[in-house]
CSV table of C-alpha atoms in Angstrom, one decimal:
chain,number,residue,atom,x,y,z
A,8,UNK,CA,-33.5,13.7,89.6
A,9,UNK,CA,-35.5,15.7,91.6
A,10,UNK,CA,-38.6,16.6,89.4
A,11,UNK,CA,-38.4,12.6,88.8
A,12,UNK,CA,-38.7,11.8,92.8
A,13,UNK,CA,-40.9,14.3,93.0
A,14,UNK,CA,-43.7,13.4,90.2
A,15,UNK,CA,-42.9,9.7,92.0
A,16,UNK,CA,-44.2,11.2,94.9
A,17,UNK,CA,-47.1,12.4,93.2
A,18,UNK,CA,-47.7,9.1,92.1
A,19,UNK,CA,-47.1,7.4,95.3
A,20,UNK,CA,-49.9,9.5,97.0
A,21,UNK,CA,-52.3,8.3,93.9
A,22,UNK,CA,-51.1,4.9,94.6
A,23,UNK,CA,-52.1,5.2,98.3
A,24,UNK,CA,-55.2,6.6,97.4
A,25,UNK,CA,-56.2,3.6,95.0
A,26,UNK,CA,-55.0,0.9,97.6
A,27,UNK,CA,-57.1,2.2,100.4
A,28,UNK,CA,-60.2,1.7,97.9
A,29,UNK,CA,-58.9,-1.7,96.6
A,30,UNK,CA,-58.8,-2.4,100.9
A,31,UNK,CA,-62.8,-2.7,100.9
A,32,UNK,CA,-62.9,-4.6,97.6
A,33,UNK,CA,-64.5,-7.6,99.4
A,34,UNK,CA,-67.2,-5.7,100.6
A,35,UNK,CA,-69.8,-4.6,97.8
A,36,UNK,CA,-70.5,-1.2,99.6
A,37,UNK,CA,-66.7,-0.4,100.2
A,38,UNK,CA,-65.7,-1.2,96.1
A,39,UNK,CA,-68.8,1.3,95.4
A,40,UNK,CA,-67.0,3.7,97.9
A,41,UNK,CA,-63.3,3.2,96.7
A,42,UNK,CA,-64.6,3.6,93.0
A,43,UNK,CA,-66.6,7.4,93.7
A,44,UNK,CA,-63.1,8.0,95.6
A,45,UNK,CA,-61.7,7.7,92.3
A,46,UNK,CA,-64.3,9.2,89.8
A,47,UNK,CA,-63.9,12.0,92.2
A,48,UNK,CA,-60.1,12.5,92.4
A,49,UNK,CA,-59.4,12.3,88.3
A,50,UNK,CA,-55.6,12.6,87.6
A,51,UNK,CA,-55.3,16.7,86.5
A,52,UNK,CA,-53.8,17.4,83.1
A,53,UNK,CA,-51.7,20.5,85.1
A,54,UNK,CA,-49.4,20.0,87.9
A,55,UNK,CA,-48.4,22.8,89.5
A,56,UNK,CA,-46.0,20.9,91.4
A,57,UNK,CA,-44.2,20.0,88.3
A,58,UNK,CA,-44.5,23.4,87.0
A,59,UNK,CA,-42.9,25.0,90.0
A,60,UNK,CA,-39.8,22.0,90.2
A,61,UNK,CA,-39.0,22.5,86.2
A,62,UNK,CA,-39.3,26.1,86.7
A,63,UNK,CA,-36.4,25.8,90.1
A,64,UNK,CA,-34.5,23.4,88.0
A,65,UNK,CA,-34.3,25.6,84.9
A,66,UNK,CA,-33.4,29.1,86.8
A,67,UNK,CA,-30.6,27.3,89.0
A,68,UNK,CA,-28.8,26.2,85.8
A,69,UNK,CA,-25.8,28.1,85.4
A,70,UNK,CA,-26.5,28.5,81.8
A,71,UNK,CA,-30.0,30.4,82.6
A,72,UNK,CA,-28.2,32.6,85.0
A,73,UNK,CA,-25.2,33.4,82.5
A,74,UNK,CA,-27.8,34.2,80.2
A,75,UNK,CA,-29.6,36.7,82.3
A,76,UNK,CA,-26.7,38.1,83.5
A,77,UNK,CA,-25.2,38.8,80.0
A,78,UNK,CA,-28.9,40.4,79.2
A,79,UNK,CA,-28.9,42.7,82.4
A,80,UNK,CA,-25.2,43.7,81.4
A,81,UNK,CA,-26.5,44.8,78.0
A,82,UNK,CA,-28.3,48.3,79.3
A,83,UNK,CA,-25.3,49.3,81.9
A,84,UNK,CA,-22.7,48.8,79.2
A,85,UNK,CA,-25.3,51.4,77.3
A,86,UNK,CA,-25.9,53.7,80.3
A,87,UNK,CA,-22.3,54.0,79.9
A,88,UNK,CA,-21.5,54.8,76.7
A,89,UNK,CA,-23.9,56.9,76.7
A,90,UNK,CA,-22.9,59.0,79.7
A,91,UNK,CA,-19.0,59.1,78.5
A,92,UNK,CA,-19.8,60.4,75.1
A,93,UNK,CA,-22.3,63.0,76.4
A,94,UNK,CA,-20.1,64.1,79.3
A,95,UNK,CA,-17.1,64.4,77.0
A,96,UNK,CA,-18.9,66.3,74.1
A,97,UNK,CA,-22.3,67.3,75.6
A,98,UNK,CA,-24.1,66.2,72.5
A,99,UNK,CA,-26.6,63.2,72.1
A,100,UNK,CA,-25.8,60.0,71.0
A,101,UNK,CA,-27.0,57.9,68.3
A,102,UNK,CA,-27.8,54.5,68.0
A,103,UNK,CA,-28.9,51.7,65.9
A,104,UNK,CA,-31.8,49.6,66.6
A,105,UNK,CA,-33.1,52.3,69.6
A,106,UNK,CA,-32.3,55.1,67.6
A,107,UNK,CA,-35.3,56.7,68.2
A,108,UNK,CA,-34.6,56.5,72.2
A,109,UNK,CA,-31.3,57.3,72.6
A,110,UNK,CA,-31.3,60.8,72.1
A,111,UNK,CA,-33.5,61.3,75.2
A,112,UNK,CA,-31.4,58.9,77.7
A,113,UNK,CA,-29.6,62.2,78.6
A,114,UNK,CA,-32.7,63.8,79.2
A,115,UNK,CA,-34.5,61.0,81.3
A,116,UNK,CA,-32.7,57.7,82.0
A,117,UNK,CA,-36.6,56.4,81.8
A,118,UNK,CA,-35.7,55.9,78.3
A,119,UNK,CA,-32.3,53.5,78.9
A,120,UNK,CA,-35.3,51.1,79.4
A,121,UNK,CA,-36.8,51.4,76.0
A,122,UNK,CA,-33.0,52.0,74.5
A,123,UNK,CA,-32.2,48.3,76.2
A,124,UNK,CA,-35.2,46.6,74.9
A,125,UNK,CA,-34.9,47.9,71.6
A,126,UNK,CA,-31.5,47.0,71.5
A,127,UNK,CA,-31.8,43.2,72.6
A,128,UNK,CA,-35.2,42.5,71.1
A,129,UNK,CA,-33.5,41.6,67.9
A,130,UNK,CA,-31.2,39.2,68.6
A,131,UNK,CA,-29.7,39.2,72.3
A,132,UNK,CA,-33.3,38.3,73.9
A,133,UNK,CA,-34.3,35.7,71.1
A,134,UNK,CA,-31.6,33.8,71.5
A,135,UNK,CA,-31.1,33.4,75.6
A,136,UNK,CA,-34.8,32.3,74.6
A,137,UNK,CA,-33.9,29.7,71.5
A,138,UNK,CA,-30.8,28.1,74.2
A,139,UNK,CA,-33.6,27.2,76.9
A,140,UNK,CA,-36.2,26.2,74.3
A,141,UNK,CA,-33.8,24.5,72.5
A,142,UNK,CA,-32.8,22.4,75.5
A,143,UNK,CA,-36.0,21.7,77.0
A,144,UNK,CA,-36.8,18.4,75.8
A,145,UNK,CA,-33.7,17.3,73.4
A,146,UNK,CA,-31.2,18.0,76.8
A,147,UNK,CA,-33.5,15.5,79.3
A,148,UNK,CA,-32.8,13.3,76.0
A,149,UNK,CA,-29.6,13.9,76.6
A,150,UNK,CA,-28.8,13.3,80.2
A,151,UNK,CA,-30.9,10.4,80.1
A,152,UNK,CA,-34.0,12.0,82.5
A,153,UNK,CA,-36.5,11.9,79.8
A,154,UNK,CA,-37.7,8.5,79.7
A,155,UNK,CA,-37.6,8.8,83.4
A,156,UNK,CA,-39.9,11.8,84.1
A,157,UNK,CA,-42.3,9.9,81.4
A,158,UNK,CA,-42.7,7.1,83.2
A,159,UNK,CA,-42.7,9.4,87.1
A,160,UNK,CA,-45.6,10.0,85.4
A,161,UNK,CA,-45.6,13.1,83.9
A,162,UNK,CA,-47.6,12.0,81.0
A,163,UNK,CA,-45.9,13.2,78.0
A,164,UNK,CA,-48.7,16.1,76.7
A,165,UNK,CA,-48.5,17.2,80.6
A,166,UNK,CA,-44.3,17.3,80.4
A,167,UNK,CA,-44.5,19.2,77.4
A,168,UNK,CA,-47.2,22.0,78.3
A,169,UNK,CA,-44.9,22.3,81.7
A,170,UNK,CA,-42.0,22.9,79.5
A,171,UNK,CA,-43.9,25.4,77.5
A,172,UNK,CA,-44.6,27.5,80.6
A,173,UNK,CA,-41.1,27.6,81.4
A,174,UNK,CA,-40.0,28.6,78.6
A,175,UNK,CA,-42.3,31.2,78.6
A,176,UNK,CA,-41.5,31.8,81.9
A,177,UNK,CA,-38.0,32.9,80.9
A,178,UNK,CA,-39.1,35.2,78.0
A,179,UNK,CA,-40.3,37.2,81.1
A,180,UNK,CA,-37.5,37.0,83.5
A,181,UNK,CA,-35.3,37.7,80.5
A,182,UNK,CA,-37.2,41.2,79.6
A,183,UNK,CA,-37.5,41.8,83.0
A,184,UNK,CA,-33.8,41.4,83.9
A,185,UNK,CA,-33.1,44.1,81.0
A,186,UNK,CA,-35.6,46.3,82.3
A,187,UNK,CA,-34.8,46.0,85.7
A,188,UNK,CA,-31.2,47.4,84.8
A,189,UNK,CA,-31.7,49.2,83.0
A,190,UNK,CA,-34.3,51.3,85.0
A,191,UNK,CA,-31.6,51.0,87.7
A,192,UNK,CA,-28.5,52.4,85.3
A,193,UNK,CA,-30.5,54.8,83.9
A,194,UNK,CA,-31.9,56.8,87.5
A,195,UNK,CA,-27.9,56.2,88.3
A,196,UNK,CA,-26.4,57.7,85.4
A,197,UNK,CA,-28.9,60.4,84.2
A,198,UNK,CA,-31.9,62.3,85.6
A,199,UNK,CA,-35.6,61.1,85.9
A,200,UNK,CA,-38.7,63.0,85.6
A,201,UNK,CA,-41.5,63.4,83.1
A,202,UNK,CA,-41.6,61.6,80.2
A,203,UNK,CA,-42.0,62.7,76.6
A,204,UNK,CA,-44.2,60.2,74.4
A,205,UNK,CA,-43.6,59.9,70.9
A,206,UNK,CA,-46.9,61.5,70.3
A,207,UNK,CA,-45.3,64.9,72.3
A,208,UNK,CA,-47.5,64.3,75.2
A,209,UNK,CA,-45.5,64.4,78.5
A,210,UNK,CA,-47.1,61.9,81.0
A,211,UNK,CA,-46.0,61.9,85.2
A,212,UNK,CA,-42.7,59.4,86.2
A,213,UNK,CA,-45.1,57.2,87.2
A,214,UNK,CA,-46.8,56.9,84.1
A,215,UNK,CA,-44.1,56.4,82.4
A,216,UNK,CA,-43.0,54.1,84.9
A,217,UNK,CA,-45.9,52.3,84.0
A,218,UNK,CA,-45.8,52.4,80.3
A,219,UNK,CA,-42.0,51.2,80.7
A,220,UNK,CA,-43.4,47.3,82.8
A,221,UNK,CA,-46.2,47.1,79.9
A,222,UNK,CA,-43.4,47.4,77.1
A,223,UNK,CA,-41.4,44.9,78.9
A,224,UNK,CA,-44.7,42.6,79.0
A,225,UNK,CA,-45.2,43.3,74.9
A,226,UNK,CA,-41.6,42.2,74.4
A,227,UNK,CA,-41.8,39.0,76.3
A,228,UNK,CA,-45.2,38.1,74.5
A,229,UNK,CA,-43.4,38.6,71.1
A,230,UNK,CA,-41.1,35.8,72.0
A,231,UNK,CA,-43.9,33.7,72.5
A,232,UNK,CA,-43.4,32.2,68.3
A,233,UNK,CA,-39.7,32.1,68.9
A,234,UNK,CA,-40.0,29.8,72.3
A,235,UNK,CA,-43.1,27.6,70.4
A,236,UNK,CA,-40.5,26.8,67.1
A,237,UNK,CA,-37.5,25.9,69.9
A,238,UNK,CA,-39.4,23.8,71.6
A,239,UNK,CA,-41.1,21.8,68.4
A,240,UNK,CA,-36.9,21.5,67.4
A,241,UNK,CA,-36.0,20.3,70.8
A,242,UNK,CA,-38.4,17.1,70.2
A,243,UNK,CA,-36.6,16.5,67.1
A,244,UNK,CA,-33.6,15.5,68.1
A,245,UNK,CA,-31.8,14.1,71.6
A,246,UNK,CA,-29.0,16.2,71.6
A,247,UNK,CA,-29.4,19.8,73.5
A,248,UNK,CA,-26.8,21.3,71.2
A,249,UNK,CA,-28.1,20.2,67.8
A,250,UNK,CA,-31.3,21.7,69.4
A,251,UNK,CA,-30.4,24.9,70.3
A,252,UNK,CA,-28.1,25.4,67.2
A,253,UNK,CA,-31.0,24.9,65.2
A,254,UNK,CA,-33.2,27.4,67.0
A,255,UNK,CA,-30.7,30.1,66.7
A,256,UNK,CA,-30.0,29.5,63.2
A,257,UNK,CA,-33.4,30.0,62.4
A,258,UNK,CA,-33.9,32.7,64.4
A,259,UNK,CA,-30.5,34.4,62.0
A,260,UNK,CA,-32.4,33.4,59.0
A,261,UNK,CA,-35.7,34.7,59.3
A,262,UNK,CA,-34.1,38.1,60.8
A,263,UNK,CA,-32.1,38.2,57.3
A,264,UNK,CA,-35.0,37.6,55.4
A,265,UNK,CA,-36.8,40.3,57.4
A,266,UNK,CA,-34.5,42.9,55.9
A,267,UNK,CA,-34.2,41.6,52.7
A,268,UNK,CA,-36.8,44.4,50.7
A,269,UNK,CA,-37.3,41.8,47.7
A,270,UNK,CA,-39.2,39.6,50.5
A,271,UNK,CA,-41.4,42.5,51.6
A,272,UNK,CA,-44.5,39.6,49.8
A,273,UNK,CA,-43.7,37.4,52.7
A,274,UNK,CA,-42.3,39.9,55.6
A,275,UNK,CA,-45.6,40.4,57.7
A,276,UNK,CA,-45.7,36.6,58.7
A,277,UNK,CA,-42.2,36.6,60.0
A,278,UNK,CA,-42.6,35.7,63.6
A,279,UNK,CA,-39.8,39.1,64.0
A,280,UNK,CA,-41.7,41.2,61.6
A,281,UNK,CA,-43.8,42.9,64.3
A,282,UNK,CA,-41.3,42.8,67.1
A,283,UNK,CA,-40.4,46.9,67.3
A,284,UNK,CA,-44.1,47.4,67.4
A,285,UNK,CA,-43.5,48.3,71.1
A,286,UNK,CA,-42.4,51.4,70.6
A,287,UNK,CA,-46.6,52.5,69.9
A,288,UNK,CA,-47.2,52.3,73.6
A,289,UNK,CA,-45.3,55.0,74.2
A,290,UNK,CA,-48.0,57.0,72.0
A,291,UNK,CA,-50.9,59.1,73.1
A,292,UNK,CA,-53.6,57.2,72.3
A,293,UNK,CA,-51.6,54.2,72.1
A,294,UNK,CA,-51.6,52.5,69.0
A,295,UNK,CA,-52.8,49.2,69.1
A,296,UNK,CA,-52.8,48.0,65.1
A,297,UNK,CA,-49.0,46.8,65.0
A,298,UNK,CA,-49.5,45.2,68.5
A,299,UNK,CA,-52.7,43.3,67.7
A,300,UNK,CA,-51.1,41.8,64.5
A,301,UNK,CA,-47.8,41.4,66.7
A,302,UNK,CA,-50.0,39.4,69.5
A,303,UNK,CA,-52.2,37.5,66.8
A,304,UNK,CA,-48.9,36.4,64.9
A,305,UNK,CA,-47.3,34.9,67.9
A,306,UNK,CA,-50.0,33.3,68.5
A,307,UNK,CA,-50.9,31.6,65.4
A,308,UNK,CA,-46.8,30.3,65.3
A,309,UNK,CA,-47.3,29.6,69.3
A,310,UNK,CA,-50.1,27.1,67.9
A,311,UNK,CA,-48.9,26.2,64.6
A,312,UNK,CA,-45.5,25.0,66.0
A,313,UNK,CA,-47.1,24.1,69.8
A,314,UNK,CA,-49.1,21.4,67.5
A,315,UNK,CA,-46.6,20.4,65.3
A,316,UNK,CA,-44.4,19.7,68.9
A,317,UNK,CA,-47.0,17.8,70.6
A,318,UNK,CA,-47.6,15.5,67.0
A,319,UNK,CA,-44.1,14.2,67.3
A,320,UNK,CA,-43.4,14.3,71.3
A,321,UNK,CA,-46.3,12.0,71.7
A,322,UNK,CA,-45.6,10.0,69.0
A,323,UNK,CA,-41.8,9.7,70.0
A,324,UNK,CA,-39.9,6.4,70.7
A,325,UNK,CA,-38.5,7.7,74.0
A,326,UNK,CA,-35.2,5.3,74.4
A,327,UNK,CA,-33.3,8.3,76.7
């Protein structure tokens, strides 16, 4: 109810504004005043105001802090394997999905970061992401807020980019959250210092420190397609559940259909197909072909799907 008072609010001071020019309406001069007042205060298709109340609203759900917690428990239960199977055998450890990472945890808890992200990329991080998208518009359905906020006014194409930027807005928290610990588990657990690159270059801490927050910033953009196809669901439908079921199980089917080798025709325009591509930022010279067609991918389903959202949300009977 807040982001509801508060776009009221909004309108309220518009409202003000307006009656103070309809005030001089009996005087020719004052009605040419009061209507340049409002040619020159047009109603702004952004609202940071909203922005920053959907954004409070979203990361004080307990869900959304569940979730984050879950991902930033992901890298410490890691640190930890790790460092009970090395201390009791003093040999490396292997891995799947951050297999090529593991082995040098031991060596430089630098890499617990890329281990973690690796790790959730496939399917812890995408689906924290497809539960928010998911309930973005179908849960205000839900609790009956939706045909509130519409009519606050948040204008529906206004509501929906807001819930966009959340979303996205959580794609980054998330990565950061399993970054963030797992930076902090791994200069706990193991020793820090230069960093080896794939490439066999060895590059300063901070470097590496450096290359570590731009691979957290190359997994959140990947998640970009995932967020775009939850949130075109989540205007399907009024329930937050049906929403978010949906989301993950298409997230499930297009990762089985990624690894499916008879597919390999139709693999490089799965929105996951590029997702591992992070790992060429840790080469010297970085190599950017995976990560432009990564970046270009999400952005064409970011569009395809962002459309396809906006069709129906504005076109929606609104009844909730």
């Amino acid at each position: 109810m807040s982001r509801v008072e508060m776009a009221g609010g909004a309108e309220a001071s518009e409202g003000a504004g307006s009656s103070g020019g309809a005030g001089f309406s009996g005087h020719a001069g004052g009605a040419g005043a009061g209507s340049a007042a409002v040619r020159r205060a047009p109603r702004p298709l952004w609202s940071l105001g909203l922005l920053r109340n959907e954004i409070g609203t979203t990361f004080r759900r307990w869900r959304t802090l569940a979730l984050l917690a879950v991902l930033a428990a992901v890298p410490v239960l890691i640190g930890v394997a790790v460092k009970i199977e090395t201390s009791g055998e003093g040999g490396g450890s292997g891995g799947s999905g951050g297999a090529a990472f593991v082995s040098q945890i031991t060596n430089n808890g630098l890499f617990l970061v890329f281990t973690a992200l690796a790790v959730t990329l496939p399917v812890f991080l995408p689906l924290a992401v497809g539960v928010v998208a998911g309930d973005s518009v179908a849960g205000e359905a839900h609790a009956g807020t939706l045909r509130y906020l519409l009519v606050a006014p948040a204008g529906r194409t206004r509501l929906l980019l807001v819930k966009y930027a959340t979303t996205l807005t959580f794609c980054l928290a998330a990565t950061l959250a399993v970054a963030v610990s797992a930076l902090v588990t791994g200069a706990l657990l193991f020793p820090v210092g230069e960093v080896t690159l794939l490439s066999g270059t060895s590059v300063p801490f901070g470097e590496g420190l450096l290359r570590a927050l731009a691979i957290a910033v190359v997994v959140a953009l990947s998640l970009v397609g995932v967020a775009a196809i939850g949130l075109f669901v989540s205007t399907l439908t009024n329930s937050g559940i049906a929403a978010m079921a949906t989301t993950v199980g298409l997230l499930i089917v297009v990762q089985i259909l990624d690894n499916i080798p008879q597919l390999h025709a139709i693999q490089p325009y799965l929105f996951s197909h590029h997702w591992l591509s992070f790992a060429d930022v840790l080469r010297e010279p970085v190599y950017w072909d995976q990560l432009q067609k990564n970046f270009g991918l999400q952005a064409l389903y970011a569009a395809v799907f962002g459309s396809a959202a906006w069709a129906r949300f504005t076109a929606r009977d609104v009844t909730a």
